[in-house]
Coordinates of C-alpha atoms in Angstrom, one line a residue:
M1 CA 8.2 -34.2 -134.0
N2 CA 11.2 -35.4 -136.0
D3 CA 14.7 -35.8 -134.6
H4 CA 15.9 -32.6 -136.4
T5 CA 13.2 -30.5 -134.7
T6 CA 14.0 -32.0 -131.3
S7 CA 17.6 -31.2 -131.7
D8 CA 16.8 -27.6 -132.6
E9 CA 14.5 -27.3 -129.6
R10 CA 17.2 -28.6 -127.3
L11 CA 19.7 -26.0 -128.7
L12 CA 17.2 -23.2 -128.1
A13 CA 16.5 -24.4 -124.6
S14 CA 20.2 -24.5 -123.8
R15 CA 20.7 -20.8 -124.5
G16 CA 22.0 -19.8 -121.1
A17 CA 24.6 -22.5 -120.9
F18 CA 25.8 -21.9 -124.5
E19 CA 26.0 -18.1 -124.1
R20 CA 28.2 -18.6 -121.0
V21 CA 30.6 -20.8 -123.2
I22 CA 30.7 -18.0 -125.8
A23 CA 31.2 -15.2 -123.2
A24 CA 34.2 -17.1 -121.6
H25 CA 35.8 -17.4 -125.0
V26 CA 35.3 -13.8 -126.0
A27 CA 36.6 -12.5 -122.7
A28 CA 40.0 -14.2 -123.4
Q29 CA 40.3 -12.5 -126.8
P30 CA 42.2 -9.2 -127.4
A31 CA 40.1 -6.1 -128.0
P32 CA 38.7 -5.7 -131.5
A33 CA 40.7 -3.5 -133.9
P34 CA 38.7 -0.4 -134.9
I35 CA 37.2 -0.2 -138.4
L36 CA 38.3 3.1 -139.9
A37 CA 35.6 5.8 -140.5
A38 CA 34.9 6.8 -144.1
P39 CA 38.0 8.5 -145.5
A40 CA 38.2 11.2 -148.1
L41 CA 39.0 10.0 -151.6
K42 CA 42.6 11.2 -151.4
E43 CA 43.1 9.4 -148.1
A44 CA 41.7 6.2 -149.7
I45 CA 44.1 6.6 -152.7
D46 CA 47.1 7.3 -150.5
A47 CA 46.3 4.3 -148.2
D48 CA 46.2 2.0 -151.3
R49 CA 49.5 3.2 -152.7
N50 CA 51.2 2.7 -149.4
A51 CA 49.8 -0.8 -148.9
D52 CA 51.8 -3.9 -149.3
F53 CA 52.2 -4.2 -153.1
T54 CA 51.1 -7.8 -153.1
V55 CA 47.8 -7.0 -151.5
D56 CA 45.4 -7.0 -154.5
I57 CA 42.7 -9.1 -152.9
T58 CA 40.9 -8.1 -149.7
V59 CA 38.9 -10.7 -147.7
C60 CA 36.1 -9.4 -145.4
I61 CA 33.4 -11.0 -143.4
R62 CA 30.0 -9.4 -142.4
V63 CA 27.7 -10.7 -139.7
R64 CA 24.1 -9.6 -140.0
P65 CA 21.9 -9.0 -136.9
L66 CA 19.3 -11.5 -135.8
L67 CA 16.1 -10.9 -137.6
P68 CA 12.9 -10.2 -135.7
D69 CA 11.3 -13.5 -136.6
E70 CA 14.5 -15.3 -135.4
E71 CA 14.4 -13.4 -132.1
N72 CA 10.7 -14.2 -131.7
A73 CA 11.4 -17.8 -132.2
G74 CA 14.1 -17.7 -129.4
H75 CA 17.2 -17.9 -131.6
Y76 CA 20.4 -16.5 -130.2
S77 CA 23.8 -15.7 -131.7
A78 CA 26.6 -18.3 -132.1
V79 CA 29.0 -15.8 -133.7
A80 CA 31.5 -13.4 -132.2
A81 CA 32.9 -10.7 -134.5
I82 CA 36.2 -9.4 -133.0
N83 CA 37.8 -7.6 -135.9
P84 CA 39.9 -8.9 -137.6
S85 CA 38.8 -12.3 -136.3
L86 CA 35.5 -14.1 -136.6
H87 CA 34.6 -16.9 -134.1
V88 CA 31.8 -19.4 -134.7
F89 CA 30.6 -21.7 -131.9
A90 CA 29.1 -24.8 -133.4
P91 CA 27.0 -26.6 -130.8
K92 CA 27.6 -30.1 -129.9
L93 CA 25.1 -32.0 -127.8
K94 CA 26.3 -35.1 -126.0
Y95 CA 24.2 -38.2 -125.5
N96 CA 23.4 -37.1 -122.0
G97 CA 22.1 -33.7 -123.1
Q98 CA 25.2 -31.8 -122.0
L99 CA 26.0 -28.9 -124.4
T100 CA 29.5 -28.2 -125.6
A101 CA 30.9 -26.1 -128.5
N102 CA 33.4 -26.5 -131.2
T103 CA 35.1 -23.2 -132.0
T104 CA 36.1 -22.2 -135.5
T105 CA 38.2 -19.0 -135.8
V106 CA 39.0 -17.3 -139.1
N107 CA 41.1 -14.2 -139.7
A108 CA 40.2 -11.7 -142.4
D109 CA 41.3 -8.2 -143.4
V110 CA 38.1 -6.7 -141.9
V111 CA 35.3 -8.2 -139.9
F112 CA 32.0 -6.3 -139.7
G113 CA 29.8 -7.0 -136.8
P114 CA 25.9 -6.9 -136.5
D115 CA 26.0 -3.2 -135.6
D116 CA 28.1 -2.1 -138.6
E117 CA 26.0 -0.3 -141.2
T118 CA 26.3 -0.8 -144.9
E119 CA 27.8 2.7 -145.1
K120 CA 30.8 1.5 -143.1
V121 CA 31.1 -1.6 -145.3
F122 CA 31.1 0.6 -148.5
A123 CA 33.7 3.0 -147.0
A124 CA 36.1 0.2 -146.0
T125 CA 35.7 -2.0 -149.1
T126 CA 34.3 -0.3 -152.2
L127 CA 35.3 3.4 -152.0
G128 CA 38.9 2.4 -152.8
L129 CA 37.8 0.5 -155.9
I130 CA 36.3 3.5 -157.6
P131 CA 39.6 5.4 -158.2
V132 CA 41.0 2.1 -159.6
A133 CA 38.3 2.1 -162.2
L134 CA 38.6 5.8 -162.9
G135 CA 42.3 5.3 -163.5
G136 CA 41.7 2.6 -166.1
G137 CA 42.0 -0.5 -163.8
V138 CA 39.6 -3.2 -162.7
G139 CA 37.8 -3.0 -159.3
T140 CA 35.7 -6.0 -158.3
F141 CA 33.4 -6.4 -155.3
L142 CA 32.0 -9.9 -154.6
A143 CA 29.3 -10.8 -152.1
Y144 CA 29.3 -14.4 -151.1
G145 CA 27.2 -16.3 -148.5
Q146 CA 24.5 -18.7 -147.4
T147 CA 21.1 -17.9 -148.7
G148 CA 19.4 -15.7 -146.1
S149 CA 22.6 -14.3 -144.7
G150 CA 22.2 -10.8 -146.0
K151 CA 24.4 -11.2 -149.1
T152 CA 22.0 -9.5 -151.5
H153 CA 21.1 -6.8 -148.9
T154 CA 24.8 -6.0 -148.6
L155 CA 25.4 -5.9 -152.4
T156 CA 22.3 -3.8 -153.0
G157 CA 23.3 -1.3 -150.3
V158 CA 26.8 -1.0 -151.8
E159 CA 25.4 -0.4 -155.3
R160 CA 23.2 2.4 -153.9
C161 CA 26.2 4.0 -152.2
V162 CA 28.1 3.8 -155.5
A163 CA 25.2 5.3 -157.3
R164 CA 25.1 8.2 -154.8
D165 CA 28.8 9.0 -154.8
I166 CA 30.4 8.0 -158.1
F167 CA 29.7 11.3 -160.0
N168 CA 31.1 13.5 -157.2
L169 CA 34.0 11.1 -156.7
A170 CA 34.8 11.3 -160.5
K171 CA 35.0 15.1 -160.2
E172 CA 37.1 14.9 -157.0
Y173 CA 39.4 12.4 -158.6
R174 CA 39.8 14.5 -161.7
L175 CA 40.7 17.6 -159.6
L176 CA 43.3 15.6 -157.8
Q177 CA 45.0 14.7 -161.1
D178 CA 45.1 18.3 -162.4
P179 CA 44.1 21.0 -159.9
S180 CA 44.9 23.8 -162.4
T181 CA 42.2 22.9 -164.9
P182 CA 38.5 23.5 -164.1
V183 CA 36.4 20.3 -163.7
S184 CA 33.4 19.9 -166.0
D185 CA 30.1 18.5 -164.8
D186 CA 31.0 15.0 -166.0
A187 CA 34.8 15.4 -165.2
D188 CA 35.6 14.2 -168.8
F189 CA 34.5 10.7 -167.9
T190 CA 31.8 8.7 -169.7
I191 CA 30.2 6.2 -167.3
K192 CA 28.2 3.3 -168.8
L193 CA 26.2 0.8 -166.9
S194 CA 25.1 -2.8 -167.7
F195 CA 23.4 -5.4 -165.6
F196 CA 23.4 -9.1 -166.4
E197 CA 23.2 -12.5 -164.7
L198 CA 25.0 -15.7 -165.1
F199 CA 23.0 -18.9 -164.7
G200 CA 25.4 -21.8 -165.3
N201 CA 27.2 -20.9 -168.5
Q202 CA 24.3 -18.8 -169.9
A203 CA 24.2 -15.0 -169.5
Y204 CA 21.1 -12.9 -169.6
D205 CA 20.7 -9.1 -170.0
L206 CA 18.7 -7.7 -167.1
L207 CA 18.3 -4.3 -168.8
N208 CA 16.8 -5.9 -171.9
D209 CA 14.1 -8.3 -170.7
R210 CA 16.6 -11.1 -170.1
A211 CA 17.8 -11.3 -173.7
T212 CA 20.7 -13.8 -174.1
V213 CA 24.2 -12.3 -174.3
D214 CA 27.6 -14.0 -174.9
I215 CA 30.8 -13.6 -172.9
L216 CA 33.7 -14.2 -175.3
E217 CA 37.5 -13.9 -175.4
D218 CA 38.5 -12.2 -178.6
T219 CA 41.7 -12.9 -180.7
F220 CA 43.6 -10.2 -178.7
G221 CA 42.7 -11.8 -175.4
A222 CA 40.2 -9.1 -174.4
I223 CA 36.9 -10.2 -172.9
Q224 CA 33.8 -9.0 -174.8
I225 CA 30.2 -9.2 -173.8
K226 CA 28.3 -9.5 -177.1
N227 CA 24.8 -7.8 -177.4
I228 CA 24.8 -6.4 -173.9
T229 CA 22.8 -3.3 -173.2
E230 CA 24.8 -0.4 -171.9
E231 CA 23.3 2.9 -170.7
I232 CA 25.2 6.1 -170.2
I233 CA 24.4 7.3 -166.7
Q234 CA 24.8 10.9 -165.5
T235 CA 22.6 11.0 -162.4
T236 CA 22.2 9.0 -159.2
E237 CA 18.4 8.7 -159.9
H238 CA 19.0 7.1 -163.2
F239 CA 21.6 4.7 -161.7
Q240 CA 19.2 3.7 -158.9
S241 CA 16.3 3.2 -161.3
L242 CA 18.4 0.7 -163.3
I243 CA 19.3 -1.2 -160.1
T244 CA 15.6 -1.6 -159.4
K245 CA 14.8 -2.7 -162.9
A246 CA 17.6 -5.3 -163.0
S247 CA 16.7 -6.7 -159.6
S248 CA 13.1 -7.3 -160.7
L249 CA 14.3 -9.6 -163.5
R250 CA 16.8 -11.6 -161.6
R251 CA 16.2 -15.4 -161.2
T252 CA 15.2 -16.3 -157.7
K253 CA 13.4 -19.3 -156.1
A254 CA 12.2 -20.1 -152.7
T255 CA 14.3 -22.3 -150.4
A256 CA 13.8 -23.6 -146.9
K257 CA 15.8 -20.5 -145.7
N258 CA 14.8 -17.8 -148.0
R259 CA 11.6 -17.1 -150.1
Q260 CA 13.8 -15.3 -152.7
S261 CA 17.1 -17.2 -152.9
S262 CA 19.5 -16.0 -155.5
R263 CA 19.9 -18.7 -158.1
S264 CA 22.3 -16.9 -160.4
H265 CA 25.3 -14.6 -160.2
A266 CA 24.1 -11.0 -160.7
I267 CA 26.7 -8.6 -162.2
C268 CA 26.5 -4.8 -162.2
R269 CA 29.3 -3.6 -164.6
I270 CA 30.3 0.0 -164.6
R271 CA 32.6 0.9 -167.6
I272 CA 34.4 4.2 -167.4
T273 CA 36.0 6.0 -170.4
N274 CA 38.5 8.8 -169.9
R275 CA 37.9 11.2 -172.8
R276 CA 41.0 13.2 -171.9
L277 CA 43.3 10.1 -172.4
P278 CA 42.0 8.3 -175.5
H279 CA 44.9 5.9 -175.5
M280 CA 44.0 4.6 -172.1
E281 CA 41.8 1.4 -171.8
D282 CA 38.5 1.7 -170.2
G283 CA 38.3 1.2 -166.4
M284 CA 35.8 -1.4 -165.0
L285 CA 34.0 -1.7 -161.7
Y286 CA 32.2 -5.0 -161.1
L287 CA 29.6 -5.3 -158.3
I288 CA 28.8 -9.0 -158.1
D289 CA 26.1 -10.7 -156.1
L290 CA 27.0 -14.3 -156.2
A291 CA 24.4 -17.1 -156.1
G292 CA 23.5 -18.1 -152.6
S293 CA 25.2 -21.2 -151.2
E294 CA 23.0 -23.8 -149.6
G295 CA 23.5 -26.5 -146.9
S296 CA 22.2 -30.1 -147.1
G297 CA 19.1 -29.1 -145.1
D298 CA 18.2 -26.5 -147.8
T299 CA 18.6 -29.0 -150.7
K300 CA 17.1 -32.2 -149.4
H301 CA 13.6 -31.4 -150.9
H302 CA 15.0 -30.3 -154.3
D303 CA 13.8 -32.0 -157.4
K304 CA 16.3 -33.2 -160.1
E305 CA 16.3 -29.9 -161.9
R306 CA 17.1 -28.0 -158.7
I307 CA 19.8 -30.4 -157.7
L308 CA 21.5 -29.9 -161.1
E309 CA 21.1 -26.2 -160.7
S310 CA 22.8 -26.3 -157.2
K311 CA 25.7 -28.3 -158.7
E312 CA 26.3 -25.7 -161.3
I313 CA 26.2 -23.0 -158.7
N314 CA 28.7 -24.9 -156.5
K315 CA 30.9 -25.6 -159.5
S316 CA 31.2 -21.9 -160.4
L317 CA 31.8 -20.8 -156.8
Q318 CA 34.5 -23.4 -156.5
A319 CA 36.2 -22.1 -159.7
L320 CA 36.0 -18.6 -158.4
K321 CA 37.5 -19.6 -155.1
E322 CA 40.4 -21.4 -156.9
C323 CA 41.1 -18.3 -159.0
I324 CA 41.1 -15.9 -156.1
R325 CA 43.4 -18.1 -154.0
S326 CA 45.7 -18.9 -156.9
R327 CA 46.0 -15.2 -157.8
A328 CA 46.8 -14.3 -154.2
L329 CA 49.4 -17.1 -154.0
A330 CA 51.0 -16.1 -157.3
A331 CA 51.4 -12.5 -156.1
T332 CA 52.7 -13.2 -152.6
T333 CA 55.0 -16.2 -152.9
T334 CA 58.2 -16.9 -154.7
G335 CA 59.6 -20.0 -156.5
K336 CA 57.2 -22.4 -158.3
H337 CA 54.9 -20.9 -160.9
V338 CA 51.2 -20.7 -159.8
H339 CA 48.6 -21.3 -162.5
V340 CA 45.4 -19.3 -162.3
P341 CA 42.6 -21.3 -164.0
Y342 CA 40.4 -18.4 -165.0
R343 CA 38.9 -20.3 -168.0
T344 CA 37.2 -22.9 -165.8
S345 CA 33.8 -21.0 -165.7
K346 CA 32.1 -18.0 -167.3
I347 CA 32.3 -15.8 -164.2
T348 CA 36.1 -16.3 -164.0
V349 CA 36.5 -15.7 -167.7
L350 CA 34.6 -12.4 -167.2
L351 CA 37.0 -11.4 -164.5
K352 CA 40.1 -12.4 -166.5
N353 CA 41.8 -9.1 -165.9
A354 CA 41.5 -9.5 -162.1
F355 CA 43.1 -12.9 -162.2
E356 CA 45.6 -13.0 -165.1
L357 CA 49.1 -12.3 -164.0
S358 CA 50.2 -11.1 -167.4
S359 CA 47.5 -8.4 -167.5
A360 CA 48.9 -4.8 -167.5
K361 CA 45.6 -3.5 -166.0
Q362 CA 45.7 -2.8 -162.3
S363 CA 43.2 -4.8 -160.3
R364 CA 41.8 -4.7 -156.8
T365 CA 39.3 -7.4 -155.6
V366 CA 37.2 -7.4 -152.5
I367 CA 35.2 -10.4 -151.4
V368 CA 32.7 -10.1 -148.5
G369 CA 31.4 -13.2 -146.9
T370 CA 28.0 -12.7 -145.2
L371 CA 27.0 -14.8 -142.2
A372 CA 23.7 -15.5 -140.4
P373 CA 24.4 -15.5 -136.6
S374 CA 21.7 -17.8 -135.4
I375 CA 22.7 -20.9 -133.4
L376 CA 20.6 -22.9 -135.9
D377 CA 22.7 -21.7 -138.8
A378 CA 26.1 -22.5 -137.1
S379 CA 27.0 -25.5 -139.3
Q380 CA 26.3 -23.6 -142.5
T381 CA 28.2 -20.6 -141.1
V382 CA 31.2 -22.8 -140.6
N383 CA 30.9 -24.0 -144.2
T384 CA 31.0 -20.3 -145.4
L385 CA 34.1 -19.8 -143.3
R386 CA 35.7 -22.9 -144.9
F387 CA 35.2 -21.2 -148.2
M388 CA 36.5 -17.8 -147.1
G389 CA 39.4 -18.9 -144.9
P390 CA 41.8 -20.1 -147.6
L391 CA 41.3 -16.9 -149.6
K392 CA 43.3 -14.9 -147.0
V393 CA 47.0 -15.5 -148.1
T394 CA 49.9 -14.1 -146.1
P395 CA 52.8 -12.8 -148.1
S396 CA 56.0 -14.9 -147.7
L397 CA 58.8 -13.5 -145.7
K398 CA 61.2 -14.1 -148.5
R399 CA 59.2 -11.9 -150.8
R400 CA 59.0 -9.1 -148.2
A401 CA 62.8 -9.2 -147.6
K402 CA 63.7 -8.2 -151.2
S403 CA 65.1 -4.7 -151.7
N404 CA 66.1 -3.0 -154.9
D405 CA 65.9 -6.2 -157.0
P406 CA 66.9 -4.9 -160.5
D407 CA 64.4 -7.2 -162.1
D408 CA 61.4 -6.3 -159.8
P409 CA 60.3 -2.6 -159.8
A410 CA 58.0 -3.3 -156.9
T411 CA 61.2 -3.5 -154.7
W412 CA 62.8 -0.2 -155.9
D413 CA 63.3 2.8 -153.6
N414 CA 62.9 6.3 -155.1
A415 CA 66.5 6.7 -156.1
T416 CA 66.6 3.4 -158.0
L417 CA 63.3 4.2 -159.7
R418 CA 64.5 7.7 -160.8
G419 CA 67.7 6.2 -162.2
W420 CA 65.7 3.6 -164.2
V421 CA 63.4 6.2 -165.6
S422 CA 66.3 8.4 -166.7
R423 CA 68.0 5.5 -168.5
A424 CA 64.8 3.9 -170.0
Y425 CA 63.2 7.0 -171.4
P426 CA 65.2 10.3 -170.8
K427 CA 62.3 12.5 -172.1
V428 CA 60.3 11.6 -169.0
N429 CA 61.3 13.9 -166.1
P430 CA 61.6 11.9 -162.9
D431 CA 60.7 15.1 -161.0
I432 CA 57.3 14.9 -162.6
L433 CA 56.7 11.2 -162.9
C434 CA 58.0 10.0 -159.5
P435 CA 59.1 12.9 -157.3
T436 CA 58.8 10.9 -154.1
E437 CA 57.3 7.6 -155.0
S438 CA 59.0 4.2 -154.5
G439 CA 58.8 1.5 -157.2
R440 CA 55.9 -0.1 -155.3
Q441 CA 54.0 3.2 -155.3
I442 CA 54.6 3.9 -159.0
C443 CA 53.4 0.4 -159.9
R444 CA 50.2 1.0 -157.9
L445 CA 49.7 4.4 -159.7
P446 CA 46.6 4.1 -162.0
E447 CA 47.3 4.1 -165.7
G448 CA 45.5 7.3 -166.2
E449 CA 47.6 9.2 -163.6
F450 CA 50.8 7.7 -164.9
L451 CA 50.0 8.9 -168.5
E452 CA 48.9 12.3 -167.2
R453 CA 52.3 12.8 -165.5
C454 CA 54.3 11.6 -168.6
L455 CA 52.3 14.0 -170.8
Q456 CA 53.4 16.9 -168.7
C457 CA 56.9 16.3 -170.0
E458 CA 58.1 18.0 -173.2
D459 CA 57.9 15.9 -176.5
V460 CA 56.1 13.0 -174.9
T461 CA 53.1 11.9 -176.9
P462 CA 50.2 9.8 -175.6
K463 CA 51.5 6.7 -177.6
K464 CA 54.9 7.1 -176.1
A465 CA 53.6 7.5 -172.6
K466 CA 51.5 4.3 -173.1
A467 CA 54.5 2.4 -174.4
F468 CA 56.6 3.5 -171.4
Y469 CA 53.8 2.4 -169.0
L470 CA 53.7 -1.0 -170.7
R471 CA 57.5 -1.2 -170.4
L472 CA 57.3 -0.8 -166.6
W473 CA 54.5 -3.3 -166.4
G474 CA 56.5 -5.7 -168.5
L475 CA 59.1 -5.8 -165.8
L476 CA 56.5 -6.2 -163.1
I477 CA 54.8 -9.0 -164.9
D478 CA 58.1 -10.8 -165.5
A479 CA 58.9 -10.5 -161.8
R480 CA 55.5 -11.9 -160.9
T481 CA 55.6 -14.8 -163.3
K482 CA 59.3 -15.5 -162.9
D483 CA 59.7 -15.5 -166.7
R484 CA 63.2 -13.9 -167.1
V485 CA 63.9 -15.1 -170.6
M486 CA 62.2 -12.3 -172.6
K487 CA 62.1 -9.5 -170.2
L488 CA 62.5 -6.0 -171.7
S489 CA 65.3 -4.9 -169.4
Q490 CA 67.6 -7.4 -171.1
R491 CA 66.8 -6.1 -174.6
P492 CA 68.2 -2.5 -174.6
G493 CA 67.1 -0.5 -177.6
K494 CA 63.7 -2.3 -178.0
L495 CA 61.7 0.6 -176.4
E496 CA 63.6 3.1 -178.5
A497 CA 62.8 1.1 -181.7
Q498 CA 59.1 1.1 -180.6
M499 CA 59.2 4.8 -180.1
R500 CA 60.7 5.5 -183.5
E501 CA 58.2 3.2 -185.2
M502 CA 55.3 5.1 -183.6
E503 CA 56.8 8.4 -184.6
D504 CA 56.9 7.2 -188.2
L505 CA 53.3 6.1 -188.0
E506 CA 52.3 9.5 -186.6
I507 CA 54.1 11.3 -189.5
M508 CA 52.4 9.0 -192.0
A509 CA 49.0 9.6 -190.4
R510 CA 49.4 13.4 -190.5
S511 CA 50.6 13.2 -194.2
A512 CA 47.6 11.1 -195.1
G513 CA 45.3 13.6 -193.3

């Protein structure tokens, strides 16, 4: 019996004493905050628009239950999920055999315990991403965790919830935008699905027998996936069959903790085209199962190839962590410019619109860290929390204290916003565009709904509505990046010149037709 096995046996034999340590700590904590039940789509949209404007990234933690084989082996939990806090009790055995514990506590936006079903995870994390994508923005769900912690189980469950609900949600969303017009079966949305995996810097199409695809940034700064297979989906059954097909082709290998450890990042991309608003960019919903992280005990028997493979995985995970944290810091702090290094790896290049501050596409990102509760996994669970903890960034008090800053539309009240709309583009009626919204709320309005409201005003064309949307976002981006030199508000007449130029182009196009 080696020393490692002896240590594990001593831990399992000390169950009673260790559980008393945990119970004493838990008893001293405040009662857990309730996790809200599944809201209706309208409630999810309203909650998002009323949220702190700087909150574009949500950090969640999910603890899976003990598995039957763990319970049979005498394992017990070293984790306490007390939403919104997560407590991990790492065992410490003294030389005399006395058991103590080092406690690690991390705060998150939501903490899901072992009894919380995937349905609740979907409602609290992913439901709100769907209207972002339907409105032309980018919604991203990332599942991260130790191999064997329930990461792929969580992501697959979320994918199936999306497959079940997205078509009805599209109809409900469309009805919310224009209640007076009957909603078609597809609600005027074309929904396309692609599945691929990233292994290092190589990408493989999981709907085309692992054919190689390229992730590129074109000359306009847009991210293109060359040669990817996209299928138009119209039914839940078709969506779920594609999930099954893609999962069967994903690269996995056995590890000490899991017979099918994820060795790649698996990406389900849902691209949504709004056929009613052809000038609007497509919305994106990414559901990403990140490669499983591993502890030293998992990697000690790896050969040279597997060691290099693990290094590539860790490198890409570190790049992703840096981008998420930098993006959160840039949105929530003032003063010094924060660089978001999204070109560091292929997965962060893919998610450029979720990270780049100068992007006019709305983005919401949710990352869920999954944890195995067993006492024997406590050290690796702490490592997962070290990855997740820094991602939770608290907005600075200085940022929160701003009010009606003329250079930052996110700080405007309704009266200031209405005044700006009347001056910037008099053809847009504030009673239609922003009857009650604050600047923060109008900036969180999806592009599609913003354009819909503008087009209800007389003599406003789709191109003019798009230009006006970009004008507002130009101010917002300047406020975020602190680049005041070229902001549009200091160049009166530029928007009007753009409008006249587009009118001339429209006349020329009609004449040519």
